[in-house]
Structure formats: structure tokens, C-alpha cells
Amino acid sequence: MAICTVHTTPSLSMPNTHLNQRQVIFFTSARKNQFFRGQNRAFTVSCSADAKTVVIGLAADSGCGKSTFMRRLTSVFGGAAEPPKGGNPDSNTLISDTTTVICLDDYHSLDRTGRKEKGVTALDPKANDFDLMYEQVKALKEGKAVDKPIYNHVTGLLDPPEVIQPPKILVIEGLHPMFDERVRDLLDFSIYLDISNEVKFAWKIQRDMAERGHSLESIKASIEARKPDFDSFIDPQKKYADAVIEVLPTQLIPGDNEGKVLRVRLIQKEGLKHFSPVYLFDEGSTISWIPCGRKLTCSYPGIKFTYGPETYFSNEVSVLEMDGQFDRLDELIYVESHLSNLSSKFYGEVTQQMLKHSDFPGSNNGTGLFQTIIGLKIRDLYEQIVAERAAATAQAAKV
Amino acid sequence: MAASLSSMTTLSAPRPVRLLNISNPYSSPSHVRLLPCTTSRYTRLVVRSTPSEIANKVSESIKNAEETCADDPKAGECVAAWDEVEELSAAASHARDKNKGKDPLEEYCKDNPETDECRTYED
């Protein structure tokens, strides 16, 4: 059963080489279409048998690096992700050629005043409409466009909805992507960013100290006040995640409490269909590796890697851990050349991606590295799913 | 609030000196006076100011939260008030990031291409 959708193509001057669906492009000239004065509007009709979207879920608390992760992820797929043109300027949605990122805050059922009246935080499930979330994610997954509400973070109100076209890859990011069981079942891959309390505190101080009105006490009070809700509603989602990026303070510097150097663990679930975990040297063994030595000189405190199988909330997982930071390009390429199963398309792709975004936070430590690797893994997962579906339709056509 | 950092770039922040030594992913060059070079490409001093509308909202919400929590720190209203502070701080941070790359001249010229400063000449 073919599903055909019509949407306007923003410009034909940059052809979408990523699209592998059959497409018919209708080009209308300016003369006939006076409404679009001077502009040539092009309409793309794409028809593909069972054009189902791949859905990725990303969960993390506020101020924990979701936006950075999104930017890295969309960069791996190519193209810059931008808010929808001509729409609400306070929209939280990001759209690129292949990917659409939806912020789950848009599914708040209570706006800021409503939450204040009821005395609930945004972390509380009572403030979110999971039925609508499930309906719309399901519709997008099946290839239908939806009218998604917009939650305006500046005003705290729910704005009129915007139209979202089904993309090839849909990323839902927010506080509760894995909270509702039905939504969880729609996800093809899920990630949880688990930031430890010390690191979270340091990051929030850095983010907020410049704000007039904020002080150390107010930041601390804010974190403390949200902690109970966070622990009851958000934290439990990590046991459902296929990959968890855990950020902890470093162990290389004894007594360090500055949070400059980070220890980052990539916890990867075993036994998933389209996801093969990254490993070091030998899959399934326990490895401890310090790359700095004769071939590579690192500055203090250096870099330390460990890899090994573990159990995480009664799931079999493989954990790759990096403690320390990268100072130079050659450290990065050296490390990349010793990691296996990266799903990179050419030697040095991870390094290239990291360098492309060297101004992003975390580009010199495990957070950036693992986010980039997960981005490549998601690309690989997407390609596998698409290939599988193509094979399935070919099979069906033969019969 | 005494000794709070202004949102404009200042190289002499009074009070929380130690905390600014924490250089971490979210460090912005203009606030880290020691240059531990967490960002590798940093060529000019960037003014990182939050748009005043959001900045006002943040400081108001903090005052409001402090008042609400003075009575009962565990109450739902207090928690919701601090959650609002967090939400607005996040929005302020995103607004700062959005404005970071913007060149004031380019912005002006987008709206006023005919003015003298914005005229372009092609040979």
C-alpha cells in the first residue's frame, strides 16, 4: 500500500541527494502562480510503499545537553537543522533534510499558570498529555502529517499548533519519551543522558551564573526542589533506554571537584536487532587501556579507557568508558583507530565530526565522543531498517 | 542582588570567583577569565547577553520562588516555582546561544539593505 504525501520543496537549487524515495517534482512558473510573486514554487510528491519513519527517543533533564546532542546528531545525517521557516518563531521543532526533532514539552497539558495553580512541575506526568503524544508519534511513524501544539518556553503558554510532515527520521527529545509504555513501543532506538548530581550542579552554575538575579543559593535551591520529581518520574526511564550516556566526575584527579575533567560511560544494551555495541579490542572481554605512552604523549591528566560487559538493571550491557580529555587531534584519531564497531563510513569519520563541532560543549571529552558515536550508530540503524523494508517489499512484490 | 554578575561581558566578576574556575561544557569564554581553553576556536570577545525580556522574567521568577518558598519549602507551589525558574533559565540560555553567532551588522542589513552601511558593490 503506497502512501503519497505532497509537500513544498523549499528550494530546488540544492537538490536533496539524501532522498532515496521515488519523487515527482512539479515545478510551477511564476507567471501562472501570481500568489507566489517572483518565486518559483516547487511541489514534491513522494510516494513510497510503506514509507514508515524511524523514531528515536532522547531523554534527559533540563540543562543536560540534549540540544548539543541534537545538533551533533543532525550533523551526522547532513544538513543543518533549523526551526520551521515562516512559522512560530518560538517553535521548539527543528527540521533538516532527513530529520525532524520534536520537543516533548509541546505535549504539556498544563501551561505555566496551570502548573503553578496545581503545584506540579513539568516533570510530573500529570502536566503532560501522553495520549496526544502517542497518537501523533504513531501518526508520524505511519507517514501522516500532524498538527502539533507548540509550548512557548518564553511566555509559558500553549500556542496554536504547527503542521509537522512525517520525516525519514523523527527524534523526540524531552523529559518523558520513555515514560508511557505505548510511546516506548514506537521507539526504534532510545537514549538517556544520565548526568550525575555533581556534574549537573557544575553545569548549571556555569549556565546560570551570568543571569541577573541568580546566585549560588538560587541555583542550588532550584536543583533541590526539582530532585524529588526527577527521581520519581524521569530517572526510572533509564532502565528502558537502549543506550545510556552517564557523565560522572573524573577519577584521574584525586579530590577534584571542579568538574572540568569528566568520566563518561557509554552503556549499550546487548542483543538489540539493529544495534551492535562499540567495543575495544575484543568484544566481551574486560579491557583497561591508557593510550598515552610511547606512541602518544598526552598532557595531564591523560586519558583512560575501560570496556567490559556488565549488568544494568538486569539487562546485559557493554560499557565503554572514557575518563579524561583530548588535547590534540592526534589523540582523537589514535583513539578512534583502536575502537571497533563504530559504524563509520571511512577512517577518521568520528574525528572529522568532532572537529566540525569543536566549539560545542564536550568536544574534548567523552560526552562529545560518545554522542558522535551514537549518531553514527543511529545512522547505521536507520540504513539497516530501510534496507530491511526494501527487501521485504521486494519479497512481497515477487509473491 | 548585590554582587551579581551583569549579563554583559565583565572581566572583573566580584564574588563567586572560585566557581568560575569550573570550566565545563557550558563555559562561555567571556565568563571564564582564566583561559583554560575549553573552546579551541575563540578569536574575539563575544558579548553574551540574554535578551532583556527573558532576563527580566528570570529574575522575577527567582524572587517569586524565594517568596513562595519562605513559608513552606516542601509545598507543591514552592517546587513548581523553582521549576519555573529552571525553565526560564534554560530558555535564557538557549536565547543566548541563538544570539551568539549573530553579527549585529548583518542583522541590521537584513532589514535595511538600502542604507549606506549595507550597500554592496560588485564589479
Short mmCIF file of C-alpha atoms in Angstrom, two decimals:
data_model
loop_
_atom_site.label_atom_id
_atom_site.label_comp_id
_atom_site.label_asym_id
_atom_site.label_seq_id
_atom_site.Cartn_x
_atom_site.Cartn_y
_atom_site.Cartn_z
CA MET A 1 0.00 0.00 0.00
CA ALA A 2 1.63 3.22 -1.15
CA ILE A 3 1.31 6.38 0.84
CA CYS A 4 1.81 9.58 -1.14
CA THR A 5 2.41 12.91 0.51
CA VAL A 6 2.69 16.29 -1.16
CA HIS A 7 4.82 18.99 0.30
CA THR A 8 6.51 22.10 -0.94
CA THR A 9 10.19 21.91 -1.55
CA PRO A 10 11.91 25.00 -0.19
CA SER A 11 14.42 25.22 -3.00
CA LEU A 12 15.45 23.20 -5.93
CA SER A 13 18.86 24.74 -6.26
CA MET A 14 20.21 22.35 -3.65
CA PRO A 15 18.87 19.01 -4.69
CA ASN A 16 18.25 16.55 -1.94
CA THR A 17 20.71 13.84 -2.67
CA HIS A 18 19.80 12.06 0.52
CA LEU A 19 16.34 11.18 -0.61
CA ASN A 20 16.13 7.71 -1.93
CA GLN A 21 12.42 7.56 -2.45
CA ARG A 22 10.95 7.97 -5.87
CA GLN A 23 9.86 11.54 -6.24
CA VAL A 24 7.98 13.56 -8.77
CA ILE A 25 8.66 17.24 -8.70
CA PHE A 26 6.14 19.66 -10.11
CA PHE A 27 7.56 22.99 -11.00
CA THR A 28 5.19 25.92 -11.44
CA SER A 29 6.37 29.07 -13.12
CA ALA A 30 5.92 32.49 -11.62
CA ARG A 31 3.63 33.75 -14.34
CA LYS A 32 0.85 31.32 -13.69
CA ASN A 33 1.10 31.47 -9.96
CA GLN A 34 0.70 35.11 -9.12
CA PHE A 35 0.35 34.43 -5.45
CA PHE A 36 3.97 33.44 -5.22
CA ARG A 37 5.23 36.51 -6.92
CA GLY A 38 8.63 36.06 -8.42
CA GLN A 39 9.19 32.84 -6.59
CA ASN A 40 9.04 29.55 -8.32
CA ARG A 41 7.27 27.13 -6.11
CA ALA A 42 8.02 23.51 -6.45
CA PHE A 43 5.93 20.74 -5.08
CA THR A 44 7.31 17.37 -4.33
CA VAL A 45 5.16 14.32 -4.38
CA SER A 46 6.84 11.41 -2.78
CA CYS A 47 5.30 8.02 -2.93
CA SER A 48 6.83 5.06 -1.31
CA ALA A 49 5.42 1.78 -0.31
CA ASP A 50 5.08 1.81 3.46
CA ALA A 51 7.14 4.95 3.98
CA LYS A 52 7.45 4.48 7.70
CA THR A 53 9.52 6.78 9.79
CA VAL A 54 12.29 5.69 12.12
CA VAL A 55 11.66 7.09 15.58
CA ILE A 56 14.43 7.85 18.07
CA GLY A 57 13.81 8.91 21.66
CA LEU A 58 16.16 11.05 23.73
CA ALA A 59 15.57 11.64 27.42
CA ALA A 60 17.41 14.00 29.73
CA ASP A 61 16.75 16.58 32.38
CA SER A 62 16.81 20.24 31.51
CA GLY A 63 20.26 21.71 31.02
CA CYS A 64 21.88 18.34 30.39
CA GLY A 65 23.00 18.54 26.81
CA LYS A 66 20.01 17.48 24.75
CA SER A 67 20.37 20.42 22.36
CA THR A 68 24.05 19.75 21.82
CA PHE A 69 23.30 16.09 21.18
CA MET A 70 20.61 17.07 18.69
CA ARG A 71 22.97 19.32 16.80
CA ARG A 72 25.60 16.59 16.60
CA LEU A 73 23.04 14.02 15.53
CA THR A 74 21.55 16.12 12.76
CA SER A 75 25.04 16.98 11.60
CA VAL A 76 25.89 13.29 11.17
CA PHE A 77 22.93 12.95 8.84
CA GLY A 78 23.95 16.04 6.96
CA GLY A 79 22.34 19.42 6.67
CA ALA A 80 21.67 21.98 9.33
CA ALA A 81 18.58 21.62 11.44
CA GLU A 82 16.56 24.78 11.72
CA PRO A 83 13.21 25.81 13.10
CA PRO A 84 10.40 25.61 10.54
CA LYS A 85 10.56 28.60 8.25
CA GLY A 86 7.71 31.04 8.32
CA GLY A 87 6.19 29.54 11.42
CA ASN A 88 6.07 30.49 15.06
CA PRO A 89 9.49 31.92 15.95
CA ASP A 90 9.29 30.29 19.35
CA SER A 91 8.74 26.85 17.91
CA ASN A 92 10.80 24.13 19.52
CA THR A 93 10.89 21.95 16.42
CA LEU A 94 14.00 21.54 14.30
CA ILE A 95 13.83 20.37 10.71
CA SER A 96 16.63 19.27 8.43
CA ASP A 97 16.63 17.30 5.17
CA THR A 98 16.30 13.91 6.75
CA THR A 99 15.50 14.58 10.37
CA THR A 100 12.81 16.31 12.36
CA VAL A 101 13.32 16.90 16.05
CA ILE A 102 10.25 17.33 18.20
CA CYS A 103 10.46 18.67 21.72
CA LEU A 104 8.11 16.80 24.02
CA ASP A 105 7.44 19.94 26.03
CA ASP A 106 4.93 20.66 23.28
CA TYR A 107 2.71 17.98 24.79
CA HIS A 108 2.30 19.75 28.11
CA SER A 109 -1.34 19.61 29.07
CA LEU A 110 -0.90 22.38 31.62
CA ASP A 111 0.75 25.64 30.78
CA ARG A 112 2.90 27.51 33.27
CA THR A 113 -0.01 29.14 35.08
CA GLY A 114 -1.89 25.87 35.19
CA ARG A 115 1.08 24.13 36.75
CA LYS A 116 1.55 26.89 39.28
CA GLU A 117 -2.09 26.61 40.32
CA LYS A 118 -1.92 22.89 40.73
CA GLY A 119 1.52 22.97 42.29
CA VAL A 120 3.07 20.48 39.85
CA THR A 121 6.32 20.66 37.97
CA ALA A 122 6.83 19.98 34.28
CA LEU A 123 8.49 16.73 35.35
CA ASP A 124 5.22 15.39 36.69
CA PRO A 125 3.28 13.17 34.28
CA LYS A 126 0.09 14.99 35.28
CA ALA A 127 1.33 18.01 33.35
CA ASN A 128 1.71 16.07 30.09
CA ASP A 129 -0.77 14.69 27.61
CA PHE A 130 0.56 11.23 26.85
CA ASP A 131 -2.46 10.24 24.80
CA LEU A 132 -1.87 13.03 22.32
CA MET A 133 1.86 12.27 22.31
CA TYR A 134 1.19 8.64 21.47
CA GLU A 135 -1.38 9.47 18.76
CA GLN A 136 0.84 11.95 17.00
CA VAL A 137 4.05 9.94 17.17
CA LYS A 138 2.12 6.94 15.85
CA ALA A 139 0.68 9.02 13.01
CA LEU A 140 4.08 10.39 12.07
CA LYS A 141 5.56 6.93 12.18
CA GLU A 142 2.91 5.77 9.75
CA GLY A 143 3.64 8.63 7.41
CA LYS A 144 0.81 11.03 8.17
CA ALA A 145 1.25 14.72 8.90
CA VAL A 146 0.06 16.03 12.26
CA ASP A 147 -0.93 19.33 13.87
CA LYS A 148 1.35 19.50 16.82
CA PRO A 149 0.77 22.06 19.59
CA ILE A 150 3.58 24.44 20.47
CA TYR A 151 4.63 25.14 24.02
CA ASN A 152 6.22 28.55 24.14
CA HIS A 153 9.04 28.48 26.68
CA VAL A 154 9.27 32.24 26.84
CA THR A 155 5.65 33.03 27.61
CA GLY A 156 4.80 29.69 29.18
CA LEU A 157 1.64 29.36 27.10
CA LEU A 158 0.42 26.80 24.61
CA ASP A 159 0.50 28.39 21.17
CA PRO A 160 -1.59 27.40 18.12
CA PRO A 161 -0.41 24.16 16.52
CA GLU A 162 2.03 23.82 13.65
CA VAL A 163 1.97 21.22 10.89
CA ILE A 164 4.66 18.56 11.05
CA GLN A 165 5.34 16.48 7.97
CA PRO A 166 6.50 12.90 8.50
CA PRO A 167 10.26 12.85 8.12
CA LYS A 168 12.56 9.94 7.46
CA ILE A 169 13.94 10.13 10.95
CA LEU A 170 11.90 11.50 13.80
CA VAL A 171 13.64 12.35 17.03
CA ILE A 172 11.55 13.01 20.10
CA GLU A 173 13.51 14.68 22.83
CA GLY A 174 12.38 15.74 26.25
CA LEU A 175 11.74 14.62 29.75
CA HIS A 176 9.37 11.71 29.13
CA PRO A 177 9.96 9.91 25.84
CA MET A 178 10.10 6.53 27.54
CA PHE A 179 7.63 7.13 30.30
CA ASP A 180 4.49 5.98 28.55
CA GLU A 181 4.58 2.36 27.51
CA ARG A 182 2.81 2.89 24.19
CA VAL A 183 5.21 5.61 23.13
CA ARG A 184 8.11 3.46 24.26
CA ASP A 185 7.00 0.68 21.93
CA LEU A 186 7.03 3.07 18.98
CA LEU A 187 10.68 3.95 19.50
CA ASP A 188 13.21 2.23 17.30
CA PHE A 189 16.07 3.39 19.49
CA SER A 190 16.20 5.27 22.77
CA ILE A 191 18.92 7.17 24.56
CA TYR A 192 19.12 8.52 28.09
CA LEU A 193 21.60 11.16 29.23
CA ASP A 194 22.37 10.45 32.85
CA ILE A 195 24.28 13.33 34.42
CA SER A 196 25.46 12.84 37.98
CA ASN A 197 24.48 15.39 40.58
CA GLU A 198 27.91 16.97 40.98
CA VAL A 199 28.35 17.45 37.25
CA LYS A 200 24.80 18.73 36.83
CA PHE A 201 25.41 21.28 39.55
CA ALA A 202 28.62 22.46 37.93
CA TRP A 203 26.97 22.75 34.51
CA LYS A 204 24.01 24.66 35.85
CA ILE A 205 26.24 27.06 37.73
CA GLN A 206 28.13 27.73 34.53
CA ARG A 207 24.92 28.22 32.61
CA ASP A 208 23.12 30.42 35.11
CA MET A 209 25.71 32.46 36.99
CA ALA A 210 25.63 35.13 34.32
CA GLU A 211 21.94 35.68 34.83
CA ARG A 212 21.00 38.72 36.82
CA GLY A 213 19.10 37.50 39.84
CA HIS A 214 20.65 34.09 40.04
CA SER A 215 23.02 33.24 42.82
CA LEU A 216 24.63 30.07 44.04
CA GLU A 217 21.82 29.60 46.54
CA SER A 218 19.06 30.01 43.99
CA ILE A 219 20.66 27.51 41.63
CA LYS A 220 21.10 25.04 44.44
CA ALA A 221 17.52 25.57 45.64
CA SER A 222 16.20 25.04 42.15
CA ILE A 223 18.05 21.76 41.75
CA GLU A 224 16.99 20.54 45.19
CA ALA A 225 13.35 21.43 44.67
CA ARG A 226 13.15 19.50 41.40
CA LYS A 227 15.07 16.50 42.62
CA PRO A 228 12.14 14.50 44.14
CA ASP A 229 10.08 14.72 40.96
CA PHE A 230 13.12 14.00 38.84
CA ASP A 231 13.97 10.91 40.85
CA SER A 232 10.42 9.54 40.75
CA PHE A 233 9.49 10.25 37.15
CA ILE A 234 12.48 10.88 34.95
CA ASP A 235 15.27 8.79 36.36
CA PRO A 236 13.40 5.44 36.15
CA GLN A 237 13.33 5.80 32.36
CA LYS A 238 16.98 4.88 32.15
CA LYS A 239 16.30 1.21 32.57
CA TYR A 240 14.35 1.22 29.32
CA ALA A 241 16.96 3.02 27.28
CA ASP A 242 18.97 1.19 24.62
CA ALA A 243 21.95 3.44 25.25
CA VAL A 244 22.76 5.48 28.34
CA ILE A 245 25.44 8.15 28.40
CA GLU A 246 26.43 8.52 32.03
CA VAL A 247 28.53 11.53 33.00
CA LEU A 248 30.43 11.41 36.27
CA PRO A 249 33.27 13.35 37.88
CA THR A 250 36.72 12.15 36.94
CA GLN A 251 38.68 9.55 38.86
CA LEU A 252 42.02 10.62 37.42
CA ILE A 253 42.40 13.68 39.61
CA PRO A 254 42.07 12.79 43.28
CA GLY A 255 39.83 15.17 45.14
CA ASP A 256 38.76 17.03 42.04
CA ASN A 257 35.53 18.91 42.45
CA GLU A 258 35.76 21.39 39.66
CA GLY A 259 34.05 19.24 37.12
CA LYS A 260 36.46 20.21 34.38
CA VAL A 261 37.53 16.69 33.53
CA LEU A 262 34.74 14.17 33.11
CA ARG A 263 34.37 10.45 33.22
CA VAL A 264 31.80 9.36 30.67
CA ARG A 265 30.33 5.88 30.34
CA LEU A 266 28.50 4.64 27.29
CA ILE A 267 26.19 1.85 28.43
CA GLN A 268 24.97 -0.14 25.45
CA LYS A 269 22.28 -2.74 25.58
CA GLU A 270 23.18 -6.12 24.15
CA GLY A 271 21.00 -8.22 21.95
CA LEU A 272 19.28 -5.48 20.01
CA LYS A 273 18.39 -6.17 16.43
CA HIS A 274 19.93 -3.26 14.58
CA PHE A 275 22.46 -2.08 17.13
CA SER A 276 25.88 -3.60 17.62
CA PRO A 277 27.77 -2.06 20.53
CA VAL A 278 31.09 -0.30 20.12
CA TYR A 279 33.94 -2.24 21.68
CA LEU A 280 37.61 -2.01 22.43
CA PHE A 281 39.96 -4.70 21.12
CA ASP A 282 37.86 -7.77 21.89
CA GLU A 283 34.14 -7.94 22.23
CA GLY A 284 33.02 -9.34 25.55
CA SER A 285 36.34 -9.08 27.35
CA THR A 286 37.19 -6.63 30.07
CA ILE A 287 39.81 -4.17 28.89
CA SER A 288 41.54 -1.30 30.57
CA TRP A 289 43.51 0.92 28.26
CA ILE A 290 45.64 4.01 28.69
CA PRO A 291 46.58 5.20 25.20
CA CYS A 292 49.23 7.63 26.45
CA GLY A 293 52.68 6.15 26.42
CA ARG A 294 55.45 5.75 23.93
CA LYS A 295 53.47 6.29 20.75
CA LEU A 296 51.24 9.03 22.08
CA THR A 297 52.04 11.78 24.52
CA CYS A 298 49.15 13.29 26.44
CA SER A 299 49.10 16.16 28.86
CA TYR A 300 47.83 15.85 32.43
CA PRO A 301 45.56 14.14 33.42
CA GLY A 302 45.66 11.99 30.31
CA ILE A 303 43.07 9.60 29.01
CA LYS A 304 41.90 6.25 30.31
CA PHE A 305 39.53 3.85 28.63
CA THR A 306 37.79 0.81 30.00
CA TYR A 307 35.48 -1.61 28.32
CA GLY A 308 33.63 -4.60 29.59
CA PRO A 309 30.38 -6.48 29.93
CA GLU A 310 28.14 -5.58 32.85
CA THR A 311 24.59 -5.86 34.07
CA TYR A 312 22.47 -2.75 34.20
CA PHE A 313 19.02 -3.00 35.74
CA SER A 314 19.02 -6.70 34.97
CA ASN A 315 19.89 -6.16 31.29
CA GLU A 316 23.05 -7.40 29.62
CA VAL A 317 25.10 -4.41 28.58
CA SER A 318 28.54 -3.49 27.32
CA VAL A 319 30.08 -0.43 28.86
CA LEU A 320 32.72 1.68 27.17
CA GLU A 321 34.13 4.32 29.46
CA MET A 322 36.39 7.29 28.84
CA ASP A 323 37.98 9.30 31.60
CA GLY A 324 39.98 12.41 30.77
CA GLN A 325 40.09 14.77 27.88
CA PHE A 326 41.52 15.19 24.41
CA ASP A 327 44.01 17.96 23.90
CA ARG A 328 45.13 17.31 20.39
CA LEU A 329 43.83 15.99 17.16
CA ASP A 330 46.19 13.06 17.06
CA GLU A 331 44.94 11.79 20.40
CA LEU A 332 41.47 11.66 18.95
CA ILE A 333 42.46 9.85 15.77
CA TYR A 334 44.62 7.43 17.73
CA VAL A 335 41.71 6.53 19.97
CA GLU A 336 39.34 6.22 17.05
CA SER A 337 41.65 3.84 15.23
CA HIS A 338 41.57 1.46 18.17
CA LEU A 339 37.81 1.39 18.70
CA SER A 340 35.81 -1.20 16.81
CA ASN A 341 32.28 -1.35 15.50
CA LEU A 342 31.95 2.38 15.17
CA SER A 343 29.73 2.17 12.08
CA SER A 344 31.77 4.91 10.49
CA LYS A 345 31.86 5.06 6.71
CA PHE A 346 35.52 5.96 6.43
CA TYR A 347 38.57 6.08 8.61
CA GLY A 348 38.56 9.20 10.71
CA GLU A 349 34.87 9.98 10.42
CA VAL A 350 34.38 10.32 14.17
CA THR A 351 37.34 12.68 14.40
CA GLN A 352 36.05 14.68 11.49
CA GLN A 353 32.64 15.07 13.09
CA MET A 354 34.19 16.09 16.39
CA LEU A 355 36.36 18.69 14.69
CA LYS A 356 33.44 20.04 12.72
CA HIS A 357 31.84 21.00 16.00
CA SER A 358 34.84 21.77 18.13
CA ASP A 359 33.02 24.74 19.60
CA PHE A 360 30.23 22.60 21.01
CA PRO A 361 30.41 21.79 24.70
CA GLY A 362 32.02 18.43 25.38
CA SER A 363 34.09 18.32 22.22
CA ASN A 364 37.22 17.48 24.10
CA ASN A 365 35.90 14.68 26.28
CA GLY A 366 33.77 11.56 26.30
CA THR A 367 30.45 13.39 26.06
CA GLY A 368 31.17 14.67 22.57
CA LEU A 369 32.88 11.44 21.53
CA PHE A 370 30.06 9.17 22.62
CA GLN A 371 27.36 11.44 21.30
CA THR A 372 29.07 11.40 17.91
CA ILE A 373 29.44 7.62 18.02
CA ILE A 374 25.77 7.19 18.92
CA GLY A 375 24.95 9.47 16.00
CA LEU A 376 26.82 7.13 13.66
CA LYS A 377 25.12 4.13 15.23
CA ILE A 378 21.72 5.67 14.65
CA ARG A 379 22.61 6.30 11.04
CA ASP A 380 23.59 2.67 10.72
CA LEU A 381 20.36 1.58 12.40
CA TYR A 382 18.34 3.72 10.02
CA GLU A 383 20.09 2.27 6.98
CA GLN A 384 19.56 -1.25 8.21
CA ILE A 385 15.85 -0.67 8.79
CA VAL A 386 15.40 0.91 5.37
CA ALA A 387 17.25 -1.95 3.69
CA GLU A 388 15.14 -4.43 5.56
CA ARG A 389 11.92 -2.77 4.49
CA ALA A 390 13.09 -2.57 0.89
CA ALA A 391 13.87 -6.25 0.96
CA ALA A 392 10.51 -7.02 2.49
CA THR A 393 8.60 -5.08 -0.17
CA ALA A 394 10.67 -6.70 -2.91
CA GLN A 395 9.75 -10.03 -1.44
CA ALA A 396 6.09 -9.08 -1.29
CA ALA A 397 6.19 -7.83 -4.86
CA LYS A 398 7.67 -11.10 -6.06
CA VAL A 399 4.91 -13.08 -4.40
CA MET B 1 21.04 41.43 44.27
CA ALA B 2 24.41 42.55 45.49
CA ALA B 3 27.43 41.46 43.57
CA SER B 4 25.54 39.56 40.91
CA LEU B 5 27.19 39.29 37.58
CA SER B 6 25.74 41.55 35.00
CA SER B 7 24.71 39.94 31.80
CA MET B 8 27.21 41.98 29.83
CA THR B 9 30.74 40.82 29.48
CA THR B 10 32.72 41.71 32.50
CA LEU B 11 36.23 40.76 33.20
CA SER B 12 36.09 41.52 36.84
CA ALA B 13 33.39 39.44 38.37
CA PRO B 14 33.30 40.11 42.07
CA ARG B 15 32.02 37.29 44.15
CA PRO B 16 31.99 33.71 43.02
CA VAL B 17 35.49 33.65 41.73
CA ARG B 18 36.14 30.01 42.55
CA LEU B 19 33.07 28.81 40.78
CA LEU B 20 34.03 30.48 37.57
CA ASN B 21 37.14 28.37 37.61
CA ILE B 22 34.89 25.47 36.85
CA SER B 23 35.37 25.23 33.18
CA ASN B 24 32.98 22.79 31.69
CA PRO B 25 30.99 22.17 28.57
CA TYR B 26 28.80 25.17 29.04
CA SER B 27 31.58 27.60 29.74
CA SER B 28 31.36 30.74 27.74
CA PRO B 29 34.67 32.44 27.07
CA SER B 30 33.53 35.79 28.28
CA HIS B 31 32.85 34.50 31.75
CA VAL B 32 35.92 32.37 32.21
CA ARG B 33 38.61 34.87 32.91
CA LEU B 34 41.34 32.31 33.20
CA LEU B 35 41.65 30.82 29.79
CA PRO B 36 41.82 27.08 30.21
CA CYS B 37 40.91 26.93 26.55
CA THR B 38 37.95 24.64 26.78
CA THR B 39 36.86 26.06 23.48
CA SER B 40 39.53 25.76 20.88
CA ARG B 41 38.48 28.38 18.41
CA TYR B 42 37.91 31.61 20.16
CA THR B 43 39.07 34.68 18.36
CA ARG B 44 37.14 37.59 19.65
CA LEU B 45 35.40 38.68 22.80
CA VAL B 46 31.75 37.91 22.37
CA VAL B 47 29.12 39.81 24.27
CA ARG B 48 26.85 37.14 25.67
CA SER B 49 23.82 38.92 26.85
CA THR B 50 20.42 37.47 27.41
CA PRO B 51 17.63 39.37 25.71
CA SER B 52 16.28 41.70 28.36
CA GLU B 53 12.76 40.34 28.20
CA ILE B 54 13.83 36.88 29.23
CA ALA B 55 16.40 38.17 31.70
CA ASN B 56 13.69 40.13 33.49
CA LYS B 57 11.47 37.10 33.60
CA VAL B 58 14.24 35.03 35.13
CA SER B 59 14.97 37.47 37.92
CA GLU B 60 11.27 37.94 38.63
CA SER B 61 10.68 34.22 38.81
CA ILE B 62 13.58 33.81 41.22
CA LYS B 63 12.17 36.48 43.52
CA ASN B 64 8.77 34.86 43.29
CA ALA B 65 10.15 31.42 44.08
CA GLU B 66 12.08 32.69 47.07
CA GLU B 67 8.95 34.32 48.43
CA THR B 68 6.75 31.30 47.87
CA CYS B 69 9.24 29.01 49.49
CA ALA B 70 9.77 31.18 52.53
CA ASP B 71 6.64 29.66 54.07
CA ASP B 72 6.89 26.00 53.18
CA PRO B 73 9.82 24.61 51.21
CA LYS B 74 8.13 21.29 50.55
CA ALA B 75 4.85 22.58 49.22
CA GLY B 76 3.83 21.97 45.64
CA GLU B 77 3.75 25.68 44.89
CA CYS B 78 7.32 26.13 46.01
CA VAL B 79 8.50 23.23 43.87
CA ALA B 80 6.53 24.49 40.89
CA ALA B 81 8.02 27.96 41.36
CA TRP B 82 11.59 26.64 41.27
CA ASP B 83 10.70 24.53 38.24
CA GLU B 84 9.60 27.70 36.53
CA VAL B 85 12.95 29.30 37.38
CA GLU B 86 14.71 26.33 35.81
CA GLU B 87 12.55 26.51 32.68
CA LEU B 88 13.18 30.22 32.23
CA SER B 89 16.91 29.83 32.84
CA ALA B 90 17.01 27.18 30.14
CA ALA B 91 15.11 29.46 27.77
CA ALA B 92 17.52 32.29 28.57
CA SER B 93 20.48 30.06 27.87
CA HIS B 94 19.02 28.99 24.53
CA ALA B 95 18.34 32.60 23.61
CA ARG B 96 21.94 33.47 24.43
CA ASP B 97 23.17 30.63 22.25
CA LYS B 98 20.96 31.74 19.40
CA ASN B 99 22.29 35.26 19.61
CA LYS B 100 25.86 34.15 19.95
CA GLY B 101 26.61 33.82 16.27
CA LYS B 102 24.65 36.85 15.19
CA ASP B 103 26.54 39.74 13.78
CA PRO B 104 24.69 42.98 14.58
CA LEU B 105 25.58 44.49 11.22
CA GLU B 106 24.26 41.52 9.28
CA GLU B 107 21.05 41.64 11.27
CA TYR B 108 20.59 45.32 10.55
CA CYS B 109 21.34 44.90 6.88
CA LYS B 110 18.83 42.13 6.51
CA ASP B 111 16.10 44.60 7.31
CA ASN B 112 17.65 47.68 5.74
CA PRO B 113 19.61 46.70 2.67
CA GLU B 114 19.42 50.14 1.07
CA THR B 115 21.24 52.08 3.78
CA ASP B 116 24.79 53.27 3.21
CA GLU B 117 26.38 50.78 5.57
CA CYS B 118 24.80 47.91 3.77
CA ARG B 119 25.42 48.74 0.17
CA THR B 120 27.34 46.11 -1.72
CA TYR B 121 29.29 46.69 -4.88
CA GLU B 122 30.00 44.07 -7.47
CA ASP B 123 32.39 44.74 -10.26
#
